[in-house]
Coordinates of C-alpha atoms and ligand atoms in Angstrom, one line a residue:
X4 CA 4.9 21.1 -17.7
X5 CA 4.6 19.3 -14.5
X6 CA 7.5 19.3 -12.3
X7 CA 6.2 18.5 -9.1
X8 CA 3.6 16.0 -8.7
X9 CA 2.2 15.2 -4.8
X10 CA -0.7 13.3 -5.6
X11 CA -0.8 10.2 -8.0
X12 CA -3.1 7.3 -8.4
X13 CA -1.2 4.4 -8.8
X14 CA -2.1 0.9 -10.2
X15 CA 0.2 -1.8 -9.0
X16 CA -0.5 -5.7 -9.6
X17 CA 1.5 -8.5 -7.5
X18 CA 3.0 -11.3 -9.2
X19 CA 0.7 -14.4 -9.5
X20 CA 2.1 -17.5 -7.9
X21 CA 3.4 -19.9 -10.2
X22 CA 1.1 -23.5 -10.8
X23 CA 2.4 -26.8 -9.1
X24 CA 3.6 -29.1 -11.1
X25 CA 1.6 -32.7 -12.0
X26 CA 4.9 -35.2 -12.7
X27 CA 6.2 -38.7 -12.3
X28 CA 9.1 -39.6 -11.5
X29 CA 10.9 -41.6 -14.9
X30 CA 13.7 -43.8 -14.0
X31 CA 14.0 -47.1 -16.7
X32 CA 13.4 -50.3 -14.4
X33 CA 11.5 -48.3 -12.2
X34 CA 8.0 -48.0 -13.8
X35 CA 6.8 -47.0 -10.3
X36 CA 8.4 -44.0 -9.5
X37 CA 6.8 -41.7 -7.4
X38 CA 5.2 -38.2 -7.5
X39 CA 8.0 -35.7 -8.3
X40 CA 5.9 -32.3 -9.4
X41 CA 7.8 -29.6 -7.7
X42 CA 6.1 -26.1 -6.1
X43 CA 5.0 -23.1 -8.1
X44 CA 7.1 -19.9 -7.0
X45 CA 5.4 -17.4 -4.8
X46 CA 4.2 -14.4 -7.3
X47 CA 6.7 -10.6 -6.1
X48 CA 5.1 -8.2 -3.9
X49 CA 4.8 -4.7 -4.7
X50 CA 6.2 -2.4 -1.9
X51 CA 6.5 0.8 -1.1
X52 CA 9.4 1.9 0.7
X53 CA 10.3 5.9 2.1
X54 CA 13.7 6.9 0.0
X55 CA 14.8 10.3 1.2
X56 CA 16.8 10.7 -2.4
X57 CA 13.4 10.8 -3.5
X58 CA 11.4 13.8 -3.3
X59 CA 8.5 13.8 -5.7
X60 CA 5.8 11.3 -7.1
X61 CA 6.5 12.6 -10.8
X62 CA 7.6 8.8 -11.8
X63 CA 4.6 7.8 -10.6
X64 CA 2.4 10.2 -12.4
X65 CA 3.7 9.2 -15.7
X66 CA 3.9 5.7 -15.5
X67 CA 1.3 4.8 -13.2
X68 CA 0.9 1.0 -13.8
X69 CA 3.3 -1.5 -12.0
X70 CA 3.6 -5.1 -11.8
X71 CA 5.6 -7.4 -9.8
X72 CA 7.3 -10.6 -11.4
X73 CA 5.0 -13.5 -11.4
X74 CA 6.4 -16.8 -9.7
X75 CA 7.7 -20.0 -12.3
X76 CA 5.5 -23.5 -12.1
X77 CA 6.9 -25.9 -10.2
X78 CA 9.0 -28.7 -12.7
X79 CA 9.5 -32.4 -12.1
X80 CA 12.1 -33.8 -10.3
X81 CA 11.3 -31.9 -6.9
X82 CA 12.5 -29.2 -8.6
X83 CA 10.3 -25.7 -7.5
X84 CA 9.6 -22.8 -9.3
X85 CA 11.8 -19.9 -8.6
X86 CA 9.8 -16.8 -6.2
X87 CA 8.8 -13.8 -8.7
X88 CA 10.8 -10.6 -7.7
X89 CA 9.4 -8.4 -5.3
X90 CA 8.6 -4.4 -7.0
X91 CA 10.1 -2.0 -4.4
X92 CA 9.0 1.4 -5.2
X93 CA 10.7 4.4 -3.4
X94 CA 8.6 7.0 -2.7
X95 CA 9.2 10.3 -1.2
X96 CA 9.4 10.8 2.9
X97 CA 5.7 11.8 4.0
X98 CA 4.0 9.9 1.7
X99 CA 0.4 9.1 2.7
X100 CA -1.3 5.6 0.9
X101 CA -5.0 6.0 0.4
X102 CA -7.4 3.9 -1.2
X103 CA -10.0 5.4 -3.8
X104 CA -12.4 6.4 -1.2
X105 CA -9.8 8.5 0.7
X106 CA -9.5 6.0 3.4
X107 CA -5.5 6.4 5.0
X108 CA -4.0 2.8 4.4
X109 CA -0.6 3.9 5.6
X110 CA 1.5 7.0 6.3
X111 CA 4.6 6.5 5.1
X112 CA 7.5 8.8 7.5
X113 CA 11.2 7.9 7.9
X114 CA 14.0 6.7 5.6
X115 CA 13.3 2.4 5.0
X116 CA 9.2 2.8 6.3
X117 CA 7.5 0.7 4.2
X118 CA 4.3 -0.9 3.1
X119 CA 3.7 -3.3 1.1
X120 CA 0.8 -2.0 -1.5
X121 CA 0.1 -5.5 -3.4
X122 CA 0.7 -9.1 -1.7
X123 CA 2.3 -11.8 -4.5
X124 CA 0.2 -15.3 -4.9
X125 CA 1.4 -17.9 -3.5
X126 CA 2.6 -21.1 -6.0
X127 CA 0.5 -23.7 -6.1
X128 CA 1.7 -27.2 -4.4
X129 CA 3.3 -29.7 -6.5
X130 CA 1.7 -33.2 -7.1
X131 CA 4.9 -34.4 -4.4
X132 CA 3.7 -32.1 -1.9
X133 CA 0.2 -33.2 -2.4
X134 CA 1.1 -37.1 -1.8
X135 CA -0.1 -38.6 1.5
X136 CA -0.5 -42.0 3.0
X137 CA -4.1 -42.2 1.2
X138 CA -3.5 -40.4 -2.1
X139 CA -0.1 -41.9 -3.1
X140 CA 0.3 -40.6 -6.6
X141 CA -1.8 -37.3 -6.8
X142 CA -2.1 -36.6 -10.7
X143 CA -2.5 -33.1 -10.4
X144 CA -1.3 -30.3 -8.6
X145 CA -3.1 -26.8 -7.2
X146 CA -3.0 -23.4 -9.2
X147 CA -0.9 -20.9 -8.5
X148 CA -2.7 -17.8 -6.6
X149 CA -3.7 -14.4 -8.7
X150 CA -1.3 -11.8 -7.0
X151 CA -3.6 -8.9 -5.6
X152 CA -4.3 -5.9 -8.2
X153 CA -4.3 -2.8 -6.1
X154 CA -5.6 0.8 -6.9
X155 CA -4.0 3.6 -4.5
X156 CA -3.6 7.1 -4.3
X157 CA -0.5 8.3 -3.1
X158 CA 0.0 11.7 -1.7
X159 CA 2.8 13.7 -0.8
X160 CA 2.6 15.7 2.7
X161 CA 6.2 17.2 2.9
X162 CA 7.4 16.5 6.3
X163 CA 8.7 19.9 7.9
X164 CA 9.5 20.6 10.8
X165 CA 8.4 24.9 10.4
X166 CA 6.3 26.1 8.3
X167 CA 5.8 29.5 6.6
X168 CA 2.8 30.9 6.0
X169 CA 1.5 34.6 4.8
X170 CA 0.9 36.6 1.8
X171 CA 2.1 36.5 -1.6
X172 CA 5.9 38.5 -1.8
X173 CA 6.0 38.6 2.5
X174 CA 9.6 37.3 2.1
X175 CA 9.0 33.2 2.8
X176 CA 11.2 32.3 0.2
X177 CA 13.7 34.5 1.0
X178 CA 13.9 33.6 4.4
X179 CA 14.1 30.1 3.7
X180 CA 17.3 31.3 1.4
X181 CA 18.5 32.9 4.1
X182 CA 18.2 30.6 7.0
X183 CA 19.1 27.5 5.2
X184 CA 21.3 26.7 2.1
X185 CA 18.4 26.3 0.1
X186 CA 17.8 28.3 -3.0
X187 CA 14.2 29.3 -3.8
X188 CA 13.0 31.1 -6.5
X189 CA 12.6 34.5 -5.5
X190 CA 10.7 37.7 -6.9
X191 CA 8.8 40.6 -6.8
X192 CA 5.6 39.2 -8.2
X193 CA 3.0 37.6 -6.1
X194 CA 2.9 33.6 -6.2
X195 CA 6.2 32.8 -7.2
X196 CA 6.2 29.5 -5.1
X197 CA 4.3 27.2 -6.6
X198 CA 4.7 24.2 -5.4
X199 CA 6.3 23.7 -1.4
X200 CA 10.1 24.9 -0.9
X201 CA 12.2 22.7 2.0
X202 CA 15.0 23.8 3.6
X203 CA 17.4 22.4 6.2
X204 CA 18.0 24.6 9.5
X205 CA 20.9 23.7 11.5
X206 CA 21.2 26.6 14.6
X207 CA 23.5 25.2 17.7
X208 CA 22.5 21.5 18.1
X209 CA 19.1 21.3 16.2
X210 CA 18.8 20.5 12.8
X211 CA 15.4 20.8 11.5
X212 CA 13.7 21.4 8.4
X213 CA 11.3 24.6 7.2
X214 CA 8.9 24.4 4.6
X215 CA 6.8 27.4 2.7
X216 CA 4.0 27.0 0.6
X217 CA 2.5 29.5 -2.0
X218 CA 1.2 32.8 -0.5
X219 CA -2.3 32.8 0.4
X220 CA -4.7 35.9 0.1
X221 CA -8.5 36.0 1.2
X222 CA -10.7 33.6 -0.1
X223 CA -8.0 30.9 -0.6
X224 CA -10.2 28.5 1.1
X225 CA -12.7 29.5 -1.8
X226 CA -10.0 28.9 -4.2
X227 CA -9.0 32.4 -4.6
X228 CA -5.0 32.4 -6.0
X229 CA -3.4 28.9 -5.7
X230 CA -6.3 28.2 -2.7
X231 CA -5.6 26.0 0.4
X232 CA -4.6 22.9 -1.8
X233 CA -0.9 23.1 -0.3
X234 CA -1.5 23.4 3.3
X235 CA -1.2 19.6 3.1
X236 CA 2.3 20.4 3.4
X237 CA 2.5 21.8 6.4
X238 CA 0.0 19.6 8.1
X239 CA 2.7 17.6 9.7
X240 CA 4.8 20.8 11.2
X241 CA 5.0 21.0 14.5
X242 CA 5.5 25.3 14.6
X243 CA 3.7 28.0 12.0
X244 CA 5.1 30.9 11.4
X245 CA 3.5 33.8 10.2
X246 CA 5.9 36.2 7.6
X247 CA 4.1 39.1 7.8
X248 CA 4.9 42.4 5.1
X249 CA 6.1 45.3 7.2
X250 CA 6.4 47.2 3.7
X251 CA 3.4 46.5 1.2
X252 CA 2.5 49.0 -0.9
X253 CA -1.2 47.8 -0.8
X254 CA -2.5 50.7 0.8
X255 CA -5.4 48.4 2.3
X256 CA -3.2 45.9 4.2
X257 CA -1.3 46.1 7.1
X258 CA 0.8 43.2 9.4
X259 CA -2.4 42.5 12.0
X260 CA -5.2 42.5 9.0
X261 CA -2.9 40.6 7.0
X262 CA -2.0 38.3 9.8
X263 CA -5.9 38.1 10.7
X264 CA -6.7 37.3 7.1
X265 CA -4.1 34.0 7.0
X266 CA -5.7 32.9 10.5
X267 CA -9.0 33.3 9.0
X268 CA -7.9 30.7 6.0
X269 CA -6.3 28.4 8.5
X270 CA -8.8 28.0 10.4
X271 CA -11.3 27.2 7.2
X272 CA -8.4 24.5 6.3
X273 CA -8.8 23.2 10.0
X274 CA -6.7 20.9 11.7
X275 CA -3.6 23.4 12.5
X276 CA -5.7 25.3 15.4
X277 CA -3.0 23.5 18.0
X278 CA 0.5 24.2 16.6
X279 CA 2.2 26.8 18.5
X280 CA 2.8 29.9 16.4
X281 CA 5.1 32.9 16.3
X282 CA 4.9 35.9 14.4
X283 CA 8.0 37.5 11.8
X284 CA 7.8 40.9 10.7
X285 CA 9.8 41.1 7.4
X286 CA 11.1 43.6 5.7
X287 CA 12.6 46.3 8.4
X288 CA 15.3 47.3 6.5
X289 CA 12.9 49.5 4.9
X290 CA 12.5 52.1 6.9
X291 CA 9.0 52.6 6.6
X292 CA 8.8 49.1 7.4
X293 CA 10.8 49.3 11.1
X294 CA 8.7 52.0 11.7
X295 CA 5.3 50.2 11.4
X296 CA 6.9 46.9 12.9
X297 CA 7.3 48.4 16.1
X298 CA 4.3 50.5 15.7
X299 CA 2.3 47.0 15.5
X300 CA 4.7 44.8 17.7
X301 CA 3.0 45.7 21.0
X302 CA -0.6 44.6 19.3
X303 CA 0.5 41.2 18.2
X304 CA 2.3 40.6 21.7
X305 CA -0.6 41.2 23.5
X306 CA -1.8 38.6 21.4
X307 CA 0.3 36.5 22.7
X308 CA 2.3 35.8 19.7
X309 CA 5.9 36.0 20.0
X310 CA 7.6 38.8 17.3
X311 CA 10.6 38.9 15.8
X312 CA 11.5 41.6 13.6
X313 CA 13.8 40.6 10.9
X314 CA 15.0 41.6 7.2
X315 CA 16.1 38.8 4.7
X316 CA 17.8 40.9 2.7
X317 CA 19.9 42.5 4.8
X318 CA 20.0 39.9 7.6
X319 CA 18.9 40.5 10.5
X320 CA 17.6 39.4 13.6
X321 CA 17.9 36.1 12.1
X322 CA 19.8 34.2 14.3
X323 CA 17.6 34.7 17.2
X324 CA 14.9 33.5 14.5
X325 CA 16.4 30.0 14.1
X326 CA 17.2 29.5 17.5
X327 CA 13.9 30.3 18.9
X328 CA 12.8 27.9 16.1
X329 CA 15.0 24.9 16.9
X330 CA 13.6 25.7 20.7
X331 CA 10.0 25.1 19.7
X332 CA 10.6 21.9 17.4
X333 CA 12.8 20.7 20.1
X334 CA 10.1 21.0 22.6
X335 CA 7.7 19.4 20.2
X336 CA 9.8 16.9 19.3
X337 CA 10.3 15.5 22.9
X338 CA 6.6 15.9 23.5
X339 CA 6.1 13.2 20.6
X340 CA 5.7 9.6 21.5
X341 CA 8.6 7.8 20.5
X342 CA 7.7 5.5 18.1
X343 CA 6.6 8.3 15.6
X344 CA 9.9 9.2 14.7
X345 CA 10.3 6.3 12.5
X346 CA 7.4 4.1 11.9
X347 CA 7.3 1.2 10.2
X348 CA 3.8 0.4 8.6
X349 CA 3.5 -3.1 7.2
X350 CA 0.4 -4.0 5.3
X351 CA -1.6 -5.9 8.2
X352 CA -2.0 -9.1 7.2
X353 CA -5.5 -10.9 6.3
X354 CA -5.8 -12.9 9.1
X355 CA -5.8 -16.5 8.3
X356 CA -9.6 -17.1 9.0
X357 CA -10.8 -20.8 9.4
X358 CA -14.1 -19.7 8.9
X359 CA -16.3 -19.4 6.7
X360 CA -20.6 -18.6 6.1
X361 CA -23.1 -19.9 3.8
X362 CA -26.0 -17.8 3.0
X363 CA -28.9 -18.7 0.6
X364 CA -29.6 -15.2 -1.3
X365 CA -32.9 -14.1 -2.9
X366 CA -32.2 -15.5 -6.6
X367 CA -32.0 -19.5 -4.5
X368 CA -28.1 -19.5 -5.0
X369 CA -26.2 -20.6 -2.0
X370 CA -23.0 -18.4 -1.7
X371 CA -20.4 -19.9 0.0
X372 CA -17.6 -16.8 1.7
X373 CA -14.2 -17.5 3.6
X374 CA -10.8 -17.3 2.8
X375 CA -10.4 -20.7 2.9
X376 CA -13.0 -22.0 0.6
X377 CA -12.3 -18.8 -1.6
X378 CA -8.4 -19.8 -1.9
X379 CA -8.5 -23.3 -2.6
X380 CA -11.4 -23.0 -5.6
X381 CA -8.8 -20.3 -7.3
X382 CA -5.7 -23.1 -6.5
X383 CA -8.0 -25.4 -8.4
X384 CA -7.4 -27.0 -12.4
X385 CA -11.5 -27.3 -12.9
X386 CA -10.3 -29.1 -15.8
X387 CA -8.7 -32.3 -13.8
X388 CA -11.4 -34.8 -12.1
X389 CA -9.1 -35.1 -9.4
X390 CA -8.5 -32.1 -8.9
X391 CA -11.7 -31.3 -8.1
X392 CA -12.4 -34.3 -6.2
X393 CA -9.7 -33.1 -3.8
X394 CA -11.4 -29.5 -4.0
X395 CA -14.7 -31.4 -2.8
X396 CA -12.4 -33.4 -0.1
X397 CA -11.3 -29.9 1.4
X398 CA -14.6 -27.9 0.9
X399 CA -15.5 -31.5 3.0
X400 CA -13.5 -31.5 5.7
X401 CA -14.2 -27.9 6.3
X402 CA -17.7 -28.6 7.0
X403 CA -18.7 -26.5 4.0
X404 CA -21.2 -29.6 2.8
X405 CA -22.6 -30.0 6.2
X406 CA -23.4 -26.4 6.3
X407 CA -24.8 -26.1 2.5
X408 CA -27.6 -29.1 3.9
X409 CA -27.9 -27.0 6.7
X410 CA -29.2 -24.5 4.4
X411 CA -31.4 -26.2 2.4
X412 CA -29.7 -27.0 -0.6
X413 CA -30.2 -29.5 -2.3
X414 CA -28.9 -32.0 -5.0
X415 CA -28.6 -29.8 -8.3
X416 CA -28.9 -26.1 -6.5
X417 CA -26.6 -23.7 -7.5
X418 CA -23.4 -23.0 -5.0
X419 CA -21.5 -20.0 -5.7
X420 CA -18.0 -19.7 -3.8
X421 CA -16.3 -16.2 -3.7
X422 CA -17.7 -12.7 -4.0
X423 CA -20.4 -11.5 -6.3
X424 CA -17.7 -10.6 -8.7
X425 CA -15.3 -13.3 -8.5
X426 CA -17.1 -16.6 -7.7
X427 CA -17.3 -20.2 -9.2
X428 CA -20.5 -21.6 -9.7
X429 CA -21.8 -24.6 -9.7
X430 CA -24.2 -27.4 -9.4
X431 CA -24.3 -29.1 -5.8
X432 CA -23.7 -32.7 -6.0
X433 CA -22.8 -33.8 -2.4
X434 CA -20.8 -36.1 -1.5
X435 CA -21.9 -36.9 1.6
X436 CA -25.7 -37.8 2.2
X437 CA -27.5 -36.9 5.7
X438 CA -25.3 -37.8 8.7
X439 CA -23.8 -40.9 6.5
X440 CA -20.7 -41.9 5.4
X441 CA -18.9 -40.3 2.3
X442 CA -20.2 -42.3 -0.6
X443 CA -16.7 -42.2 -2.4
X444 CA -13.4 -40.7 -1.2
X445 CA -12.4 -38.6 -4.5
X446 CA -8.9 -37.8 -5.5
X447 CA -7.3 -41.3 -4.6
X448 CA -5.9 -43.3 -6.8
X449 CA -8.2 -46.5 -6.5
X450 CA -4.6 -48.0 -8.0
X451 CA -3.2 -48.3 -4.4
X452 CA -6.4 -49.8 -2.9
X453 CA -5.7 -51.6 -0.5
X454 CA -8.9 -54.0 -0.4
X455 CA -8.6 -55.4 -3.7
X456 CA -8.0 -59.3 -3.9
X457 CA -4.9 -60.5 -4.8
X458 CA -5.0 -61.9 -8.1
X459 CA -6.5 -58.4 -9.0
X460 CA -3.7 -56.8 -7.4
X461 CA -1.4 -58.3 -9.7
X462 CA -3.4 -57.7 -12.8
X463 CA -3.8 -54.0 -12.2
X464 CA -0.1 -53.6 -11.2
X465 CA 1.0 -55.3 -14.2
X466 CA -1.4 -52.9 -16.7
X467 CA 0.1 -50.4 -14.4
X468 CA 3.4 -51.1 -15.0
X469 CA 2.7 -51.7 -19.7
X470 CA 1.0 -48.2 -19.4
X471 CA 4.1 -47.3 -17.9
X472 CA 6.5 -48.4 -20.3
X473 CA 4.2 -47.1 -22.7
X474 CA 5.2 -43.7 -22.2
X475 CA 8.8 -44.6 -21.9
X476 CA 8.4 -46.0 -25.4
X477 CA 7.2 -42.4 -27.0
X478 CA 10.0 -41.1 -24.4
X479 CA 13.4 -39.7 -26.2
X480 CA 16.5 -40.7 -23.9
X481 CA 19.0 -38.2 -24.1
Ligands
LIG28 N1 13.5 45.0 1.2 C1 13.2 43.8 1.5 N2 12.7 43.0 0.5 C2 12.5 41.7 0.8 C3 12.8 41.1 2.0 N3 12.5 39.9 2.0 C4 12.0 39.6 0.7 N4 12.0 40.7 0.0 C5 11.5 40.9 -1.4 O1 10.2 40.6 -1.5 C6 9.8 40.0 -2.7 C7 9.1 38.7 -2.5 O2 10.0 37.8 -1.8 P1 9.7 36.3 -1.8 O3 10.7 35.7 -0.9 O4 9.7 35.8 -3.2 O5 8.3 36.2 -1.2 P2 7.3 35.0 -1.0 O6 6.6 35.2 0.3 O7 8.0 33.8 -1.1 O8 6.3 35.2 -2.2 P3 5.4 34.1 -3.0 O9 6.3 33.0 -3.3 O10 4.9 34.8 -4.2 O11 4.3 33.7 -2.0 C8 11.2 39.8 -3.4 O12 11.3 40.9 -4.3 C9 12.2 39.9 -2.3 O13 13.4 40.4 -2.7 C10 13.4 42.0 3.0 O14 13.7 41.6 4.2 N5 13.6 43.3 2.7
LIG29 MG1 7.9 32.3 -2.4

């Protein structure tokens, strides 16, 4: 049975945007009403956000697929498509976000931090939006965007303030019982933590929290026991404490080997070499175990650790404990820059790059790459002339033709547009020849032309106006 779960790879998918709508405004009497498609709705994001209620990934583990609500299509009439709902997903405090390779993509510390995992697509523009000056009655309308499909790992690194670290049965859990109004499991076997114990310390006006992990014993950087995988856990503490066994019965230990043993393990874990550390013999109500505490306590001071020399059970020299505790995190807390206390990590944006590169690869394809170029092919309905045309209009304007001559394509070369993965492909037909002139403007509807003579005029608006009322005619009034 898995109770507590601190790492998870987790599949989330934003919404997609919602299409733009391709409409006409119908009114009887007015055959020429104009473009009335409205917006597709953006597609939900899928955030993560710090919930301190929360303290494992378990709902994670066992459903690790989540999707965002997509936007709705735009509708005539001007009317938009409603946004998709946004996916928060609280996670524990001292969550870390990694990508597959292991690279850190956020670390997630403080109640409302959050990070938004999977952007939503954005809706594609209505045939309204789309209407300008020299395309007058657009009949189409761009795609909504695919929402982005993410796959992270999320891992839990408890955020402590103390940790406690030594053998298997040295008395970390009871301490933590002790000193806080947590309740761990407790016994007389070795490894009876398994999984990380927090606590909450509150001694004068300090309230900070302690953490243990399972015991360690030599080798645990080889695996030996429950190995080093929970150090993690204490990564973020700012003071170690070392519970050291003032009354084993293993006849081969004692409190400096033991202690030298847990150092040795630390350091093979690395990264904990520069948190300040003091040193706890346990266990003095024993009385062989006062006995060999102060026997040793002279050793580990000259050391430089500080020792305290407390009993769990019966409770004492506690209070000194905690309050020499809350000194150190104190310290260390006003050491810390400010801004760490509560950080807020936003997904960094893409940035909006107006750029874009063509490149002729070894097969003779010409790959066009930009976000640009890459966005408005997926916004594009390949199935609607105009659609395209206005696709070639952009690509156009952008300079992407200039470039691909630049290059050396040529009429009928292939053009790919996206990544290797993701691209549409197709045959290069420019529009533009050498330094001249366009040889058509695309996506305008020759309808409004201005340059046509009159009696033409009149002609075309009158079959303009029948194919009008034709639809009206296989239209049902209400
Ligand atoms: N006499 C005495 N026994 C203690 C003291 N502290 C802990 N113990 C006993 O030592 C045993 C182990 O205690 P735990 O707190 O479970 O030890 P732990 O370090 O958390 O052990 P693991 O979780 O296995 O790593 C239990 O039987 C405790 O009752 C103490 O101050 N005096
Ligand atoms: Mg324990």
């Amino acid at each position: 049975m898995t109770t507590f779960v601190d790492r998870v790879e987790l599949h989330v998918a934003a919404g997609n945007g919602g299409h733009g709508c391709a409409s006409v405004h119908r009114e009887k009497f007015k055959p020429l009403g104009g473009p009335d498609g409205g917006n597709g709705g953006r597609g939900g994001d899928v955030i993560l956000v710090v919930d301190q209620s929360v303290t494992t990934l378990l709902d994670y583990h066992h459903s690790p697929h989540r999707k965002a609500t997509n936007g709705k299509p735009g509708e005539g009439g001007n009317r938009s498509g409603k946004d998709g709902q946004d996916l928060v997903l609280p996670v524990p405090d001292g969550t870390v976000v990694l990508d597959k390779a292991g690279n850190v993509l956020a670390d997630l510390v403080g109640h409302g931090t959050s990070y938004v995992a999977a952007q939503g697509g954005r809706g594609g523009l209505g045939n309204a939006a789309l209407a300008s000056a020299r395309r007058k009655a657009p009949g189409f309308a761009l795609l909504g965007e695919p929402g982005d499909l993410q796959d992270i790992v999320l891992e839990l690194k408890t955020v402590a303030d103390v940790a406690l670290v030594g053998y298997p049965s040295a008395g970390k859990s009871s301490l933590i019982s002790v000193l806080s109004a947590a309740k761990p499991k407790i016994a007389d076997y070795p490894f009876t933590t398994l999984v990380p114990n927090l606590g909450v310390v509150t001694a004068g006006a300090t309230v900070y929290t302690i953490a243990d992990v399972p015991g360690l014993i030599p080798g645990a950087s080889q695996g030996k026991g429950l190995g080093l995988e929970f150090l993690r856990h204490v990564e973020r503490c700012s003071v170690l404490v070392h519970v050291l066994d003032t009354a084993t019965l293993e006849s081969e230990r004692d409190p400096v080997s033991d202690l030298d043993v847990i150092e040795e393990e630390l350091g093979q874990y690395g990264g904990l070499g520069d948190r300040p550390r003091i040193v706890v013999l346990n266990k003095i109500d024993v009385p062989d175990g006062k006995d060999l505490a102060e026997m040793v306590r002279p050793d580990l001071e000259e050391r430089g650790y500080r020792v305290f020399e407390v009993s769990a059970v019966a409770h004492t020299g506690l209070k000194e404990l905690s309050f020499a505790l809350a000194d150190l995190v104190a310290r260390a807390r006003a050491a810390r820059p400010k801004e760490e206390a509560t950080r807020i990590v936003i997904r960094p944006k893409a940035v909006d790059d107006a750029g874009f590169t063509v490149v002729r690869e070894d097969d003779g394809l010409f790959r066009v790459r930009g976000e640009k170029p890459e966005r408005w092919v997926r916004q594009t309905d390949f199935d609607n002339d105009e659609a395209v045309g206005y696709l070639a209009d952009r690509l156009n304007r952008l300079g992407v033709e200039e470039e691909l001559m630049k290059a050396g394509a040529r009429t009928g070369d292939g053009v790919a547009i996206g990544p290797e993965d993701n691209a549409v492909v197709f045959d290069w037909e420019p529009t533009v020849t050498a330094g001249a002139e366009m040889l058509g403007r695309r996506g305008e509807d020759h309808r409004f032309e201005g340059a046509r003579p009159a009696a033409q005029r009149r002609r075309d608006r009158e079959a303009e106006r029948d194919e009008v009322q034709r639809e009206y005619d296989g239209f049902e009034p209400f």
